[in-house]
Every structure is written in C-alpha cells, then in structure tokens.
Short mmCIF file of N, CA and C in Angstrom, two decimals:
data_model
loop_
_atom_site.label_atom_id
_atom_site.label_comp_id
_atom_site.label_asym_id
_atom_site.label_seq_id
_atom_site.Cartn_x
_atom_site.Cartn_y
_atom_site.Cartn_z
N UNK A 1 32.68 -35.97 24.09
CA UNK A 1 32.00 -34.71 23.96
C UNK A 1 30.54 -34.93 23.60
N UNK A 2 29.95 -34.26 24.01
CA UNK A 2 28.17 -34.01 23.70
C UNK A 2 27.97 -33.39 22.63
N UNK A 3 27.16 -33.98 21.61
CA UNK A 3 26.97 -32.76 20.41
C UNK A 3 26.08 -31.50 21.22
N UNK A 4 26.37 -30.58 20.10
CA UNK A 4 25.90 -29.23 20.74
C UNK A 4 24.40 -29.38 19.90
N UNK A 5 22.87 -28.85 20.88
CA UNK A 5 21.73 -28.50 20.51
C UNK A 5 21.74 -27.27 19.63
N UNK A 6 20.85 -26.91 18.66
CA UNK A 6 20.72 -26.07 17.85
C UNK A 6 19.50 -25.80 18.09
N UNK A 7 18.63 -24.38 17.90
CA UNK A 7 17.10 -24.54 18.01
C UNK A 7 17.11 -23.84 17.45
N UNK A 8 15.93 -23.57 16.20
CA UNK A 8 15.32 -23.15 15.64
C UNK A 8 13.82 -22.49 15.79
N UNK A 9 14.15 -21.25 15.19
CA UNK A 9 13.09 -20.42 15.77
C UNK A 9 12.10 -20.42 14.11
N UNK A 10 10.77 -20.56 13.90
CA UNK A 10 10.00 -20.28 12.71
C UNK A 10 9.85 -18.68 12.46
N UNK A 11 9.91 -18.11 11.56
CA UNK A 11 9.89 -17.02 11.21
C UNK A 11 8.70 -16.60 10.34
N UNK A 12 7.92 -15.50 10.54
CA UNK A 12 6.78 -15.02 10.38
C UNK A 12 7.36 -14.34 9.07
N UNK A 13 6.41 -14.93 7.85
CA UNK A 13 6.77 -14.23 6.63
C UNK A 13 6.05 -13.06 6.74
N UNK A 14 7.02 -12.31 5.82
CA UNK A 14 6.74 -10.57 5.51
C UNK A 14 5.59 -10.37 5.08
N UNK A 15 4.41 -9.23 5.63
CA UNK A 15 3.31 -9.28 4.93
C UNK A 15 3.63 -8.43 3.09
N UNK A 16 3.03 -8.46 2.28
CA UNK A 16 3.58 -8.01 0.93
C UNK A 16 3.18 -6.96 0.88
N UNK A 17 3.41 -5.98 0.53
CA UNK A 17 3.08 -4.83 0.53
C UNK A 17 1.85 -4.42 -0.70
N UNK A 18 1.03 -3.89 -0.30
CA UNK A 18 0.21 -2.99 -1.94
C UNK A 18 1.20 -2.77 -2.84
N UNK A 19 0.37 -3.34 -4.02
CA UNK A 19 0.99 -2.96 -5.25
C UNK A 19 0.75 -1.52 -5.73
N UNK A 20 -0.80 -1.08 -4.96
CA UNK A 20 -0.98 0.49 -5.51
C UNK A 20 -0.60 1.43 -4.62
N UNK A 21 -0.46 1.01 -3.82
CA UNK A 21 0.13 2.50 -2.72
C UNK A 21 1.29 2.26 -1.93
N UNK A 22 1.82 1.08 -2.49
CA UNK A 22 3.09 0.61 -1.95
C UNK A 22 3.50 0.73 -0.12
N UNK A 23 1.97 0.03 0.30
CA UNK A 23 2.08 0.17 1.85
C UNK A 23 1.78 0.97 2.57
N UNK A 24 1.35 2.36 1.58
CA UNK A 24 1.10 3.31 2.74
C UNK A 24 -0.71 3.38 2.97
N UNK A 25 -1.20 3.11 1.99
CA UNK A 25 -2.63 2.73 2.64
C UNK A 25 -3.13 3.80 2.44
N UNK A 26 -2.63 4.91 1.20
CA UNK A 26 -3.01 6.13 0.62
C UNK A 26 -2.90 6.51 -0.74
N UNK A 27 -3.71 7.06 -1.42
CA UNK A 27 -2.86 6.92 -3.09
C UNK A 27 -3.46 8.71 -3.21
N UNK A 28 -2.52 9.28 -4.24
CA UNK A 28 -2.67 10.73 -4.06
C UNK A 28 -3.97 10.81 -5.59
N UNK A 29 -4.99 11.96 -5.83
CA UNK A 29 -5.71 11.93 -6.70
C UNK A 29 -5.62 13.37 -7.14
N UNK A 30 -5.37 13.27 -8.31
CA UNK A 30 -6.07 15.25 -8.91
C UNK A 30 -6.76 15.29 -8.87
N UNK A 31 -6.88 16.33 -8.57
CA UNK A 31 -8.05 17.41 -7.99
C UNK A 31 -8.81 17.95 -9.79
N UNK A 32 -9.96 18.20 -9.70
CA UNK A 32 -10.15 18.61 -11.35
C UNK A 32 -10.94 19.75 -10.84
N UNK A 33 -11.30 20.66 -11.58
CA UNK A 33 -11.99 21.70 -11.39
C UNK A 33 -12.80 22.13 -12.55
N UNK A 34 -14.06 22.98 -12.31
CA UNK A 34 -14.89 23.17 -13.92
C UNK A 34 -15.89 22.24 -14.00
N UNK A 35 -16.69 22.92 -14.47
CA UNK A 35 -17.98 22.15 -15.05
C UNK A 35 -17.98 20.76 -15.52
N UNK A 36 -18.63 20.19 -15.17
CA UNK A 36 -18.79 19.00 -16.06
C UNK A 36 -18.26 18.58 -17.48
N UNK A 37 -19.14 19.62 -18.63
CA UNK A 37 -18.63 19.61 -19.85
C UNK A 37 -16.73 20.04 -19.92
N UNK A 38 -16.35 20.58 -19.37
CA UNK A 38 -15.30 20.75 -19.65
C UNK A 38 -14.30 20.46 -18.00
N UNK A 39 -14.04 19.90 -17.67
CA UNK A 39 -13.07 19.97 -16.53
C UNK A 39 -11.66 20.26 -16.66
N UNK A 40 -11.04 20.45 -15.53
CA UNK A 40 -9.05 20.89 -15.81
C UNK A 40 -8.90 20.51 -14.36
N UNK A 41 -7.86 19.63 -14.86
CA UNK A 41 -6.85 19.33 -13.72
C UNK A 41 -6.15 20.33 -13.06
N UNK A 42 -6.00 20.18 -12.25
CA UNK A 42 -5.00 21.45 -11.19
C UNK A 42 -3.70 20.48 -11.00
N UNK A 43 -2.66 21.35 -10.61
CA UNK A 43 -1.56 20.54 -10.07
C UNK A 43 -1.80 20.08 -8.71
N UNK A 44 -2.62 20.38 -7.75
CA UNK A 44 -3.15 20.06 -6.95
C UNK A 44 -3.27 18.38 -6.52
N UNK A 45 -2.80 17.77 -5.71
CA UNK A 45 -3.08 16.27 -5.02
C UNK A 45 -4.23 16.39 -3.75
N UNK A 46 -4.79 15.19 -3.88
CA UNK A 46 -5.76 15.01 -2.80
C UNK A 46 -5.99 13.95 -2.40
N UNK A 47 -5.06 13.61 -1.12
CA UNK A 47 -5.18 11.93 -0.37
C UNK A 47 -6.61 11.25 -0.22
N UNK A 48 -6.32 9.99 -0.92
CA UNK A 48 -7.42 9.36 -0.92
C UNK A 48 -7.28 7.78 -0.53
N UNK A 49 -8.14 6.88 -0.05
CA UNK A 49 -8.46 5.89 0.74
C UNK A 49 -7.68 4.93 -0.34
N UNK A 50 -6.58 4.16 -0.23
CA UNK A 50 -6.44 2.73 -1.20
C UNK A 50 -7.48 1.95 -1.39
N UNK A 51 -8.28 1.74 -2.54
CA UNK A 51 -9.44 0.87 -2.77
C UNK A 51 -8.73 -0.60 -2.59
N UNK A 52 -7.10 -0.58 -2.67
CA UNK A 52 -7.17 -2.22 -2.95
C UNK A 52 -7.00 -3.23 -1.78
N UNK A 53 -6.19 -2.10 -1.07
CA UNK A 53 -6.34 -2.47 0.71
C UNK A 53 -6.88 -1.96 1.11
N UNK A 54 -7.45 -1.25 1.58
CA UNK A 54 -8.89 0.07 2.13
C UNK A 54 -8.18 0.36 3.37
N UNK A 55 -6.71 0.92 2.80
CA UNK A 55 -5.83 1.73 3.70
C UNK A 55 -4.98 0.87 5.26
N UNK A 56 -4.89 -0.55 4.68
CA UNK A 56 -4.37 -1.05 5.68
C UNK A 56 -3.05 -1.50 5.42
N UNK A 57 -2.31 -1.06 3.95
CA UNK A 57 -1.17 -1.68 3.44
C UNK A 57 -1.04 -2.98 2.76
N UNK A 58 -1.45 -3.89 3.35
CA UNK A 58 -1.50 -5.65 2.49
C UNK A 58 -2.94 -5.60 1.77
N UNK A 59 -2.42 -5.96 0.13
CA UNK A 59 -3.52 -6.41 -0.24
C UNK A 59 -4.66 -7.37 0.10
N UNK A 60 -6.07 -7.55 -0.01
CA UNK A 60 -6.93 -7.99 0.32
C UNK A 60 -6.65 -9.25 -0.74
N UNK A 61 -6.98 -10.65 -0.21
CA UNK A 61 -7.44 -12.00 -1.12
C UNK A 61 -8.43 -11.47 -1.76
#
C-alpha cells in the first residue's frame, strides 16, 4: 500500500477586533446641550468616528 498524502492549507489569522467599538468602526457619544458654563446631557446618542481605528474595525499599531 502507498501511504496516503495529506496537505495542508496555512490559515490567515483573525484580524482582532477594536477594543473600543468592538469592530464596528463606530462608538455612540452624548449629545450635551446648554451653555458652556453649565451643560446637560440628553439621553440622546450621536454616532461618531472610532479614534482608535478611524472606523475600520482593527486597531491601528
């Protein structure tokens, strides 16, 4: 009998995901309202750009 060939394929590791927006490449921000001296949060969210990936999901080196 012939031994049987095996082949092996290399596998492309997982890119890691953001730690701050957990991949989506968006992080939500309150909204504040009011003057300067005094501001107030609203319950209000407002999508904003991931600074740590700049919205591409994998963190930057």
């Amino acid at each position: 009998m012939t031994t049987r060939k095996t082949t092996t394929t290399a596998r492309k590791p997982r890119a890691k995901k953001c730690p701050d927006c957990k991949g989506t490449g968006e992080t939500a921000v309150t909204v504040r309202v009011g003057s300067a001296r005094k501001p107030r949060e609203t319950a209000d969210r407002q999508a904003a750009l991931c600074l740590t990936c700049f919205g591409t999901g994998t963190p930057t080196d």
